Amino acid sequence: GVMEKLGLGPEVLLQENPKLIYARLTGFGQTGKYAKTAGHDINYLALSGVLSKLGRKDENPYAPVNLLADFAGGGVMCAMGIITALYERTRSGKGQIVDASMVKGVAYLSSFLWKSQNLGLWNRPRGENLLDSGAPFYETYKTSDGKFMAVGAIEPHFYNQLITGLGLDADKLPSQLSFSDWPKMKKKFASVFAQKTQAEWCSIFDDTDACVTPVLSFDDAASHQHNKQRSSFIKNDQEEISPRPAPLLSRTPAVPSFKRDPFIGEHTEEILLEYGFTKQEITKLHSDKVIEFSKPKANL
């Protein structure tokens, strides 16, 4: 209801411009019991059902920072809704309102979990399934230098290359999908991975299809050979590293800015002046706390 209080709700603006795409990104959505209730990523994950699936065996559910509901179920889904509405407008000539709820967005994002429940992928308790750290071949393992390797050798031909790289004899191991042996196999894999450094394991598994890769820090990710060859990360004029825009379009690739991110409110005044607002109107908006100002201090 914030935009309505400013007299800028969708009904008002769509009357003035029927072609407008008006996106509303919220946690709980525009209607429902929690619509006006405060929340954060972990709350939206909880209400969607997804949080109940995240976590290791015998541990509490955990939220993977705030990526899932805020950015994936929220920002990305909202952007997809805007793109869909823009495409529909090319046919109808009309705009519409996009109601992007993070609860619904992350629930829809997890459709695979819902639709695969009868496939045997999620019929065991949390932390004991194929993709939630239950399987020894889909897990992270600590190396002798305190770093980690990520293992995702699900398919049998990938799993065989994992076993070979670890120096183990497949004939002396239980079947890959012997669930009762998974805890024992995880301990065995962990003891083997702990015998070499991350770099040593990379020299063994690089150029194989064992689906084994290093768990990289931000600094290491930016300097890794593969990512450098793909120009996956960029530096701005403050030497700050960030990911290059993705996905890459062949004909109209994104051109990233190499300037630092602006502060909230840094350019508010100049933009409003550019759009015809008077100094007095801008001062009034600021005093009413509709807008913010934030001028960076000179580093002298």
PDB file of C-alpha atoms in Angstrom:
ATOM      1  CA  GLY A   1       0.000   0.000   0.000  1.00  0.00           C
ATOM      2  CA  VAL A   2       3.008   2.349  -0.002  1.00  0.00           C
ATOM      3  CA  MET A   3       2.492   3.437  -3.608  1.00  0.00           C
ATOM      4  CA  GLU A   4      -1.223   4.017  -2.983  1.00  0.00           C
ATOM      5  CA  LYS A   5      -0.332   6.394  -0.129  1.00  0.00           C
ATOM      6  CA  LEU A   6       1.704   8.400  -2.638  1.00  0.00           C
ATOM      7  CA  GLY A   7      -1.192   8.427  -5.094  1.00  0.00           C
ATOM      8  CA  LEU A   8       0.814   6.221  -7.464  1.00  0.00           C
ATOM      9  CA  GLY A   9      -1.070   2.926  -7.256  1.00  0.00           C
ATOM     10  CA  PRO A  10      -1.531   0.818 -10.399  1.00  0.00           C
ATOM     11  CA  GLU A  11      -5.175   1.815 -10.895  1.00  0.00           C
ATOM     12  CA  VAL A  12      -4.181   5.505 -11.054  1.00  0.00           C
ATOM     13  CA  LEU A  13      -1.191   5.028 -13.343  1.00  0.00           C
ATOM     14  CA  LEU A  14      -2.845   2.504 -15.665  1.00  0.00           C
ATOM     15  CA  GLN A  15      -5.668   4.974 -16.264  1.00  0.00           C
ATOM     16  CA  GLU A  16      -3.104   7.496 -17.426  1.00  0.00           C
ATOM     17  CA  ASN A  17      -1.138   4.938 -19.448  1.00  0.00           C
ATOM     18  CA  PRO A  18      -3.047   1.692 -20.235  1.00  0.00           C
ATOM     19  CA  LYS A  19       0.143   0.187 -21.741  1.00  0.00           C
ATOM     20  CA  LEU A  20       2.047   0.377 -18.453  1.00  0.00           C
ATOM     21  CA  ILE A  21       3.545  -2.785 -16.943  1.00  0.00           C
ATOM     22  CA  TYR A  22       3.286  -2.338 -13.163  1.00  0.00           C
ATOM     23  CA  ALA A  23       5.309  -4.868 -11.156  1.00  0.00           C
ATOM     24  CA  ARG A  24       4.660  -5.382  -7.444  1.00  0.00           C
ATOM     25  CA  LEU A  25       7.379  -7.396  -5.725  1.00  0.00           C
ATOM     26  CA  THR A  26       6.511  -8.456  -2.163  1.00  0.00           C
ATOM     27  CA  GLY A  27       7.222 -11.275   0.253  1.00  0.00           C
ATOM     28  CA  PHE A  28       3.749 -12.625   0.947  1.00  0.00           C
ATOM     29  CA  GLY A  29       1.834 -11.124  -1.980  1.00  0.00           C
ATOM     30  CA  GLN A  30      -0.937  -8.546  -2.388  1.00  0.00           C
ATOM     31  CA  THR A  31      -3.629 -10.602  -0.612  1.00  0.00           C
ATOM     32  CA  GLY A  32      -3.910 -13.271   2.069  1.00  0.00           C
ATOM     33  CA  LYS A  33      -3.466 -13.524   5.827  1.00  0.00           C
ATOM     34  CA  TYR A  34       0.186 -12.418   5.815  1.00  0.00           C
ATOM     35  CA  ALA A  35      -0.079  -9.792   3.057  1.00  0.00           C
ATOM     36  CA  LYS A  36       0.691  -6.865   5.372  1.00  0.00           C
ATOM     37  CA  THR A  37       3.037  -8.793   7.681  1.00  0.00           C
ATOM     38  CA  ALA A  38       6.796  -8.223   7.809  1.00  0.00           C
ATOM     39  CA  GLY A  39       9.069 -11.058   6.738  1.00  0.00           C
ATOM     40  CA  HIS A  40      12.416 -12.035   5.268  1.00  0.00           C
ATOM     41  CA  ASP A  41      13.745 -14.680   2.897  1.00  0.00           C
ATOM     42  CA  ILE A  42      13.734 -17.384   5.582  1.00  0.00           C
ATOM     43  CA  ASN A  43      10.046 -16.706   6.355  1.00  0.00           C
ATOM     44  CA  TYR A  44       8.997 -16.889   2.698  1.00  0.00           C
ATOM     45  CA  LEU A  45      10.987 -20.130   2.295  1.00  0.00           C
ATOM     46  CA  ALA A  46       9.281 -21.541   5.367  1.00  0.00           C
ATOM     47  CA  LEU A  47       5.776 -20.729   4.165  1.00  0.00           C
ATOM     48  CA  SER A  48       6.451 -22.114   0.674  1.00  0.00           C
ATOM     49  CA  GLY A  49       7.368 -25.559   2.005  1.00  0.00           C
ATOM     50  CA  VAL A  50      10.857 -25.393   0.485  1.00  0.00           C
ATOM     51  CA  LEU A  51      12.699 -24.747   3.763  1.00  0.00           C
ATOM     52  CA  SER A  52      11.527 -28.106   5.130  1.00  0.00           C
ATOM     53  CA  LYS A  53      13.646 -29.810   2.437  1.00  0.00           C
ATOM     54  CA  LEU A  54      16.880 -27.906   3.148  1.00  0.00           C
ATOM     55  CA  GLY A  55      19.286 -29.240   5.736  1.00  0.00           C
ATOM     56  CA  ARG A  56      21.387 -32.187   6.788  1.00  0.00           C
ATOM     57  CA  LYS A  57      20.270 -35.295   8.611  1.00  0.00           C
ATOM     58  CA  ASP A  58      19.382 -34.755  12.272  1.00  0.00           C
ATOM     59  CA  GLU A  59      19.863 -30.981  11.924  1.00  0.00           C
ATOM     60  CA  ASN A  60      17.415 -28.087  11.775  1.00  0.00           C
ATOM     61  CA  PRO A  61      16.321 -26.861   8.348  1.00  0.00           C
ATOM     62  CA  TYR A  62      18.607 -24.061   7.138  1.00  0.00           C
ATOM     63  CA  ALA A  63      18.207 -21.231   4.652  1.00  0.00           C
ATOM     64  CA  PRO A  64      21.028 -20.896   2.068  1.00  0.00           C
ATOM     65  CA  VAL A  65      21.720 -17.198   2.806  1.00  0.00           C
ATOM     66  CA  ASN A  66      18.974 -15.138   1.134  1.00  0.00           C
ATOM     67  CA  LEU A  67      19.355 -16.285  -2.458  1.00  0.00           C
ATOM     68  CA  LEU A  68      16.342 -18.551  -2.877  1.00  0.00           C
ATOM     69  CA  ALA A  69      13.277 -16.488  -1.972  1.00  0.00           C
ATOM     70  CA  ASP A  70      14.630 -12.926  -2.296  1.00  0.00           C
ATOM     71  CA  PHE A  71      16.548 -13.206  -5.535  1.00  0.00           C
ATOM     72  CA  ALA A  72      15.437 -16.394  -7.300  1.00  0.00           C
ATOM     73  CA  GLY A  73      11.797 -16.629  -6.213  1.00  0.00           C
ATOM     74  CA  GLY A  74      11.492 -12.842  -5.974  1.00  0.00           C
ATOM     75  CA  GLY A  75      13.713 -10.788  -8.257  1.00  0.00           C
ATOM     76  CA  VAL A  76      14.182 -13.277 -11.094  1.00  0.00           C
ATOM     77  CA  MET A  77      10.539 -14.368 -11.104  1.00  0.00           C
ATOM     78  CA  CYS A  78       9.437 -10.724 -11.066  1.00  0.00           C
ATOM     79  CA  ALA A  79      11.720  -9.947 -14.001  1.00  0.00           C
ATOM     80  CA  MET A  80      10.306 -12.952 -15.866  1.00  0.00           C
ATOM     81  CA  GLY A  81       6.788 -11.692 -15.165  1.00  0.00           C
ATOM     82  CA  ILE A  82       7.697  -8.265 -16.570  1.00  0.00           C
ATOM     83  CA  ILE A  83       9.207  -9.836 -19.697  1.00  0.00           C
ATOM     84  CA  THR A  84       6.119 -12.028 -20.152  1.00  0.00           C
ATOM     85  CA  ALA A  85       3.828  -9.007 -19.762  1.00  0.00           C
ATOM     86  CA  LEU A  86       5.906  -7.001 -22.232  1.00  0.00           C
ATOM     87  CA  TYR A  87       5.673  -9.826 -24.767  1.00  0.00           C
ATOM     88  CA  GLU A  88       1.915 -10.124 -24.249  1.00  0.00           C
ATOM     89  CA  ARG A  89       1.606  -6.357 -24.772  1.00  0.00           C
ATOM     90  CA  THR A  90       2.996  -6.739 -28.307  1.00  0.00           C
ATOM     91  CA  ARG A  91      -0.182  -8.728 -29.072  1.00  0.00           C
ATOM     92  CA  SER A  92      -2.831  -6.939 -27.015  1.00  0.00           C
ATOM     93  CA  GLY A  93      -1.393  -3.425 -26.789  1.00  0.00           C
ATOM     94  CA  LYS A  94      -2.349  -3.413 -23.097  1.00  0.00           C
ATOM     95  CA  GLY A  95      -0.335  -3.318 -19.906  1.00  0.00           C
ATOM     96  CA  GLN A  96      -1.090  -5.185 -16.678  1.00  0.00           C
ATOM     97  CA  ILE A  97      -0.091  -5.651 -13.042  1.00  0.00           C
ATOM     98  CA  VAL A  98       2.539  -8.246 -12.128  1.00  0.00           C
ATOM     99  CA  ASP A  99       1.953  -9.621  -8.609  1.00  0.00           C
ATOM    100  CA  ALA A 100       5.341 -11.186  -7.748  1.00  0.00           C
ATOM    101  CA  SER A 101       5.147 -12.866  -4.347  1.00  0.00           C
ATOM    102  CA  MET A 102       8.338 -14.437  -3.027  1.00  0.00           C
ATOM    103  CA  VAL A 103       6.384 -17.242  -1.358  1.00  0.00           C
ATOM    104  CA  LYS A 104       4.648 -18.202  -4.603  1.00  0.00           C
ATOM    105  CA  GLY A 105       7.767 -17.513  -6.644  1.00  0.00           C
ATOM    106  CA  VAL A 106      10.049 -19.818  -4.680  1.00  0.00           C
ATOM    107  CA  ALA A 107       7.298 -22.457  -4.488  1.00  0.00           C
ATOM    108  CA  TYR A 108       6.959 -22.383  -8.277  1.00  0.00           C
ATOM    109  CA  LEU A 109      10.751 -22.420  -8.611  1.00  0.00           C
ATOM    110  CA  SER A 110      10.703 -25.671  -6.613  1.00  0.00           C
ATOM    111  CA  SER A 111       8.125 -27.354  -8.874  1.00  0.00           C
ATOM    112  CA  PHE A 112      10.650 -30.127  -9.512  1.00  0.00           C
ATOM    113  CA  LEU A 113      10.552 -31.061  -5.818  1.00  0.00           C
ATOM    114  CA  TRP A 114       6.763 -31.254  -5.834  1.00  0.00           C
ATOM    115  CA  LYS A 115       6.452 -33.162  -9.095  1.00  0.00           C
ATOM    116  CA  SER A 116       9.232 -35.656  -8.316  1.00  0.00           C
ATOM    117  CA  GLN A 117       7.892 -36.782  -4.940  1.00  0.00           C
ATOM    118  CA  ASN A 118       6.674 -40.088  -6.372  1.00  0.00           C
ATOM    119  CA  LEU A 119       9.937 -40.851  -8.169  1.00  0.00           C
ATOM    120  CA  GLY A 120      11.761 -41.962  -5.045  1.00  0.00           C
ATOM    121  CA  LEU A 121      14.046 -38.921  -4.949  1.00  0.00           C
ATOM    122  CA  TRP A 122      12.577 -37.403  -1.779  1.00  0.00           C
ATOM    123  CA  ASN A 123      10.822 -40.264   0.015  1.00  0.00           C
ATOM    124  CA  ARG A 124      13.449 -40.469   2.777  1.00  0.00           C
ATOM    125  CA  PRO A 125      13.870 -38.013   5.689  1.00  0.00           C
ATOM    126  CA  ARG A 126      15.681 -34.714   5.102  1.00  0.00           C
ATOM    127  CA  GLY A 127      19.408 -35.213   4.573  1.00  0.00           C
ATOM    128  CA  GLU A 128      19.092 -38.856   3.502  1.00  0.00           C
ATOM    129  CA  ASN A 129      18.101 -38.379  -0.141  1.00  0.00           C
ATOM    130  CA  LEU A 130      19.985 -38.242  -3.420  1.00  0.00           C
ATOM    131  CA  LEU A 131      20.456 -34.471  -3.682  1.00  0.00           C
ATOM    132  CA  ASP A 132      20.266 -33.232  -0.084  1.00  0.00           C
ATOM    133  CA  SER A 133      23.618 -34.577   1.219  1.00  0.00           C
ATOM    134  CA  GLY A 134      22.362 -38.125   1.764  1.00  0.00           C
ATOM    135  CA  ALA A 135      24.338 -39.648  -1.104  1.00  0.00           C
ATOM    136  CA  PRO A 136      28.132 -40.019  -0.800  1.00  0.00           C
ATOM    137  CA  PHE A 137      28.480 -39.116  -4.478  1.00  0.00           C
ATOM    138  CA  TYR A 138      26.600 -35.800  -4.112  1.00  0.00           C
ATOM    139  CA  GLU A 139      28.438 -34.108  -1.275  1.00  0.00           C
ATOM    140  CA  THR A 140      31.326 -31.830  -0.299  1.00  0.00           C
ATOM    141  CA  TYR A 141      34.513 -33.172   1.238  1.00  0.00           C
ATOM    142  CA  LYS A 142      37.306 -31.494   3.177  1.00  0.00           C
ATOM    143  CA  THR A 143      40.848 -31.668   1.827  1.00  0.00           C
ATOM    144  CA  SER A 144      44.129 -31.864   3.760  1.00  0.00           C
ATOM    145  CA  ASP A 145      44.675 -28.083   3.446  1.00  0.00           C
ATOM    146  CA  GLY A 146      41.285 -27.241   4.954  1.00  0.00           C
ATOM    147  CA  LYS A 147      39.580 -26.536   1.628  1.00  0.00           C
ATOM    148  CA  PHE A 148      36.767 -28.512  -0.009  1.00  0.00           C
ATOM    149  CA  MET A 149      35.863 -30.460  -3.133  1.00  0.00           C
ATOM    150  CA  ALA A 150      32.331 -30.723  -4.525  1.00  0.00           C
ATOM    151  CA  VAL A 151      31.207 -34.120  -5.823  1.00  0.00           C
ATOM    152  CA  GLY A 152      28.187 -34.602  -8.091  1.00  0.00           C
ATOM    153  CA  ALA A 153      28.819 -38.003  -9.666  1.00  0.00           C
ATOM    154  CA  ILE A 154      25.216 -39.181  -9.994  1.00  0.00           C
ATOM    155  CA  GLU A 155      25.249 -41.158 -13.259  1.00  0.00           C
ATOM    156  CA  PRO A 156      27.046 -44.539 -13.112  1.00  0.00           C
ATOM    157  CA  HIS A 157      29.671 -43.626 -15.737  1.00  0.00           C
ATOM    158  CA  PHE A 158      30.521 -40.455 -13.784  1.00  0.00           C
ATOM    159  CA  TYR A 159      30.535 -42.394 -10.511  1.00  0.00           C
ATOM    160  CA  ASN A 160      32.997 -44.915 -11.947  1.00  0.00           C
ATOM    161  CA  GLN A 161      35.398 -42.088 -12.798  1.00  0.00           C
ATOM    162  CA  LEU A 162      35.013 -40.747  -9.247  1.00  0.00           C
ATOM    163  CA  ILE A 163      35.936 -44.144  -7.800  1.00  0.00           C
ATOM    164  CA  THR A 164      38.932 -44.402 -10.133  1.00  0.00           C
ATOM    165  CA  GLY A 165      40.139 -40.910  -9.217  1.00  0.00           C
ATOM    166  CA  LEU A 166      39.880 -41.734  -5.525  1.00  0.00           C
ATOM    167  CA  GLY A 167      42.059 -44.811  -6.081  1.00  0.00           C
ATOM    168  CA  LEU A 168      39.381 -47.208  -4.875  1.00  0.00           C
ATOM    169  CA  ASP A 169      38.446 -50.635  -6.223  1.00  0.00           C
ATOM    170  CA  ALA A 170      34.822 -50.647  -7.420  1.00  0.00           C
ATOM    171  CA  ASP A 171      34.614 -54.444  -7.029  1.00  0.00           C
ATOM    172  CA  LYS A 172      35.260 -54.099  -3.291  1.00  0.00           C
ATOM    173  CA  LEU A 173      32.612 -51.413  -2.751  1.00  0.00           C
ATOM    174  CA  PRO A 174      28.853 -51.765  -2.259  1.00  0.00           C
ATOM    175  CA  SER A 175      26.460 -50.823  -5.035  1.00  0.00           C
ATOM    176  CA  GLN A 176      26.262 -47.092  -5.740  1.00  0.00           C
ATOM    177  CA  LEU A 177      22.555 -46.997  -4.837  1.00  0.00           C
ATOM    178  CA  SER A 178      22.747 -49.144  -1.724  1.00  0.00           C
ATOM    179  CA  PHE A 179      21.094 -46.610   0.601  1.00  0.00           C
ATOM    180  CA  SER A 180      22.007 -48.514   3.765  1.00  0.00           C
ATOM    181  CA  ASP A 181      25.699 -48.245   2.828  1.00  0.00           C
ATOM    182  CA  TRP A 182      25.641 -44.502   2.117  1.00  0.00           C
ATOM    183  CA  PRO A 183      26.702 -43.361   5.616  1.00  0.00           C
ATOM    184  CA  LYS A 184      29.650 -45.802   5.589  1.00  0.00           C
ATOM    185  CA  MET A 185      30.636 -44.724   2.048  1.00  0.00           C
ATOM    186  CA  LYS A 186      30.531 -41.051   2.999  1.00  0.00           C
ATOM    187  CA  LYS A 187      33.012 -41.709   5.797  1.00  0.00           C
ATOM    188  CA  LYS A 188      35.249 -43.654   3.397  1.00  0.00           C
ATOM    189  CA  PHE A 189      35.188 -40.904   0.765  1.00  0.00           C
ATOM    190  CA  ALA A 190      35.850 -38.291   3.460  1.00  0.00           C
ATOM    191  CA  SER A 191      38.923 -40.151   4.706  1.00  0.00           C
ATOM    192  CA  VAL A 192      40.315 -40.387   1.159  1.00  0.00           C
ATOM    193  CA  PHE A 193      39.682 -36.733   0.285  1.00  0.00           C
ATOM    194  CA  ALA A 194      41.375 -35.698   3.549  1.00  0.00           C
ATOM    195  CA  GLN A 195      44.663 -37.217   2.333  1.00  0.00           C
ATOM    196  CA  LYS A 196      45.372 -34.662  -0.420  1.00  0.00           C
ATOM    197  CA  THR A 197      45.198 -30.905  -0.912  1.00  0.00           C
ATOM    198  CA  GLN A 198      42.543 -29.247  -3.027  1.00  0.00           C
ATOM    199  CA  ALA A 199      45.135 -28.523  -5.739  1.00  0.00           C
ATOM    200  CA  GLU A 200      46.203 -32.161  -5.785  1.00  0.00           C
ATOM    201  CA  TRP A 201      42.614 -33.334  -6.206  1.00  0.00           C
ATOM    202  CA  CYS A 202      42.122 -30.797  -9.002  1.00  0.00           C
ATOM    203  CA  SER A 203      45.130 -32.233 -10.829  1.00  0.00           C
ATOM    204  CA  ILE A 204      43.493 -35.669 -10.588  1.00  0.00           C
ATOM    205  CA  PHE A 205      39.907 -34.748 -11.508  1.00  0.00           C
ATOM    206  CA  ASP A 206      40.352 -31.856 -13.923  1.00  0.00           C
ATOM    207  CA  ASP A 207      39.763 -33.035 -17.519  1.00  0.00           C
ATOM    208  CA  THR A 208      37.664 -35.975 -16.297  1.00  0.00           C
ATOM    209  CA  ASP A 209      33.891 -36.440 -16.197  1.00  0.00           C
ATOM    210  CA  ALA A 210      33.848 -37.456 -12.531  1.00  0.00           C
ATOM    211  CA  CYS A 211      31.874 -34.281 -11.714  1.00  0.00           C
ATOM    212  CA  VAL A 212      34.392 -33.260  -9.051  1.00  0.00           C
ATOM    213  CA  THR A 213      35.313 -29.588  -8.758  1.00  0.00           C
ATOM    214  CA  PRO A 214      36.954 -27.330  -6.175  1.00  0.00           C
ATOM    215  CA  VAL A 215      34.778 -25.287  -3.821  1.00  0.00           C
ATOM    216  CA  LEU A 216      36.187 -21.841  -4.582  1.00  0.00           C
ATOM    217  CA  SER A 217      36.202 -18.702  -2.465  1.00  0.00           C
ATOM    218  CA  PHE A 218      35.108 -15.475  -4.161  1.00  0.00           C
ATOM    219  CA  ASP A 219      38.745 -14.507  -4.765  1.00  0.00           C
ATOM    220  CA  ASP A 220      39.623 -17.938  -6.109  1.00  0.00           C
ATOM    221  CA  ALA A 221      36.516 -18.037  -8.319  1.00  0.00           C
ATOM    222  CA  ALA A 222      37.461 -14.751  -9.999  1.00  0.00           C
ATOM    223  CA  SER A 223      41.016 -15.958 -10.667  1.00  0.00           C
ATOM    224  CA  HIS A 224      40.191 -19.548 -11.678  1.00  0.00           C
ATOM    225  CA  GLN A 225      41.411 -20.429 -15.171  1.00  0.00           C
ATOM    226  CA  HIS A 226      37.974 -21.440 -16.483  1.00  0.00           C
ATOM    227  CA  ASN A 227      36.282 -18.274 -15.245  1.00  0.00           C
ATOM    228  CA  LYS A 228      39.101 -16.096 -16.575  1.00  0.00           C
ATOM    229  CA  GLN A 229      38.804 -17.742 -19.992  1.00  0.00           C
ATOM    230  CA  ARG A 230      35.074 -16.953 -19.939  1.00  0.00           C
ATOM    231  CA  SER A 231      35.602 -13.405 -18.592  1.00  0.00           C
ATOM    232  CA  SER A 232      33.005 -14.314 -15.980  1.00  0.00           C
ATOM    233  CA  PHE A 233      34.042 -11.625 -13.496  1.00  0.00           C
ATOM    234  CA  ILE A 234      34.853  -7.933 -13.853  1.00  0.00           C
ATOM    235  CA  LYS A 235      36.518  -5.205 -11.780  1.00  0.00           C
ATOM    236  CA  ASN A 236      35.095  -1.713 -11.433  1.00  0.00           C
ATOM    237  CA  ASP A 237      37.057   1.505 -11.097  1.00  0.00           C
ATOM    238  CA  GLN A 238      37.321   0.848  -7.346  1.00  0.00           C
ATOM    239  CA  GLU A 239      38.953  -2.571  -7.988  1.00  0.00           C
ATOM    240  CA  GLU A 240      35.822  -4.302  -6.668  1.00  0.00           C
ATOM    241  CA  ILE A 241      35.126  -7.705  -8.250  1.00  0.00           C
ATOM    242  CA  SER A 242      31.629  -8.746  -9.331  1.00  0.00           C
ATOM    243  CA  PRO A 243      30.071 -11.228 -11.785  1.00  0.00           C
ATOM    244  CA  ARG A 244      29.670 -10.174 -15.412  1.00  0.00           C
ATOM    245  CA  PRO A 245      25.992  -9.905 -16.484  1.00  0.00           C
ATOM    246  CA  ALA A 246      24.483 -13.226 -17.585  1.00  0.00           C
ATOM    247  CA  PRO A 247      23.165 -14.906 -19.632  1.00  0.00           C
ATOM    248  CA  LEU A 248      25.285 -13.839 -22.598  1.00  0.00           C
ATOM    249  CA  LEU A 249      23.336 -12.733 -25.664  1.00  0.00           C
ATOM    250  CA  SER A 250      25.085 -13.299 -28.998  1.00  0.00           C
ATOM    251  CA  ARG A 251      23.814 -10.235 -30.855  1.00  0.00           C
ATOM    252  CA  THR A 252      23.119  -7.762 -28.059  1.00  0.00           C
ATOM    253  CA  PRO A 253      25.374  -8.711 -25.147  1.00  0.00           C
ATOM    254  CA  ALA A 254      25.107  -6.642 -21.972  1.00  0.00           C
ATOM    255  CA  VAL A 255      27.707  -3.901 -21.616  1.00  0.00           C
ATOM    256  CA  PRO A 256      28.596  -3.707 -17.919  1.00  0.00           C
ATOM    257  CA  SER A 257      29.419  -0.454 -16.204  1.00  0.00           C
ATOM    258  CA  PHE A 258      32.874  -0.277 -14.655  1.00  0.00           C
ATOM    259  CA  LYS A 259      31.882   2.510 -12.278  1.00  0.00           C
ATOM    260  CA  ARG A 260      31.079   1.813  -8.649  1.00  0.00           C
ATOM    261  CA  ASP A 261      27.433   1.278  -7.717  1.00  0.00           C
ATOM    262  CA  PRO A 262      25.693   4.570  -6.839  1.00  0.00           C
ATOM    263  CA  PHE A 263      24.666   5.255  -3.267  1.00  0.00           C
ATOM    264  CA  ILE A 264      20.933   5.232  -2.572  1.00  0.00           C
ATOM    265  CA  GLY A 265      19.740   8.747  -3.280  1.00  0.00           C
ATOM    266  CA  GLU A 266      23.022   9.918  -4.823  1.00  0.00           C
ATOM    267  CA  HIS A 267      21.453  11.073  -8.099  1.00  0.00           C
ATOM    268  CA  THR A 268      17.873  11.642  -6.939  1.00  0.00           C
ATOM    269  CA  GLU A 269      17.978  15.432  -7.174  1.00  0.00           C
ATOM    270  CA  GLU A 270      19.638  15.669 -10.572  1.00  0.00           C
ATOM    271  CA  ILE A 271      17.276  13.097 -12.103  1.00  0.00           C
ATOM    272  CA  LEU A 272      14.166  14.855 -10.763  1.00  0.00           C
ATOM    273  CA  LEU A 273      15.472  18.208 -12.005  1.00  0.00           C
ATOM    274  CA  GLU A 274      16.093  16.588 -15.399  1.00  0.00           C
ATOM    275  CA  TYR A 275      12.455  15.458 -15.453  1.00  0.00           C
ATOM    276  CA  GLY A 276      11.105  18.937 -14.739  1.00  0.00           C
ATOM    277  CA  PHE A 277      10.625  18.966 -10.970  1.00  0.00           C
ATOM    278  CA  THR A 278      11.374  22.305  -9.308  1.00  0.00           C
ATOM    279  CA  LYS A 279      13.801  22.732  -6.410  1.00  0.00           C
ATOM    280  CA  GLN A 280      10.849  23.518  -4.163  1.00  0.00           C
ATOM    281  CA  GLU A 281       8.974  20.345  -5.172  1.00  0.00           C
ATOM    282  CA  ILE A 282      12.089  18.247  -4.577  1.00  0.00           C
ATOM    283  CA  THR A 283      12.622  19.821  -1.150  1.00  0.00           C
ATOM    284  CA  LYS A 284       9.001  19.051  -0.245  1.00  0.00           C
ATOM    285  CA  LEU A 285       9.348  15.410  -1.378  1.00  0.00           C
ATOM    286  CA  HIS A 286      12.486  15.114   0.730  1.00  0.00           C
ATOM    287  CA  SER A 287      10.896  16.679   3.815  1.00  0.00           C
ATOM    288  CA  ASP A 288       7.910  14.326   3.398  1.00  0.00           C
ATOM    289  CA  LYS A 289      10.424  11.420   3.298  1.00  0.00           C
ATOM    290  CA  VAL A 290       9.224  10.330  -0.126  1.00  0.00           C
ATOM    291  CA  ILE A 291      12.794  10.532  -1.507  1.00  0.00           C
ATOM    292  CA  GLU A 292      16.290  10.234  -0.078  1.00  0.00           C
ATOM    293  CA  PHE A 293      19.478  12.192  -0.655  1.00  0.00           C
ATOM    294  CA  SER A 294      22.946  10.743  -0.168  1.00  0.00           C
ATOM    295  CA  LYS A 295      25.890  12.717  -1.462  1.00  0.00           C
ATOM    296  CA  PRO A 296      29.240  10.893  -1.319  1.00  0.00           C
ATOM    297  CA  LYS A 297      31.942  12.603   0.728  1.00  0.00           C
ATOM    298  CA  ALA A 298      35.111  13.637  -1.054  1.00  0.00           C
ATOM    299  CA  ASN A 299      38.121  11.484  -0.209  1.00  0.00           C
ATOM    300  CA  LEU A 300      40.685  14.262   0.265  1.00  0.00           C
TER     301      LEU A 300
END
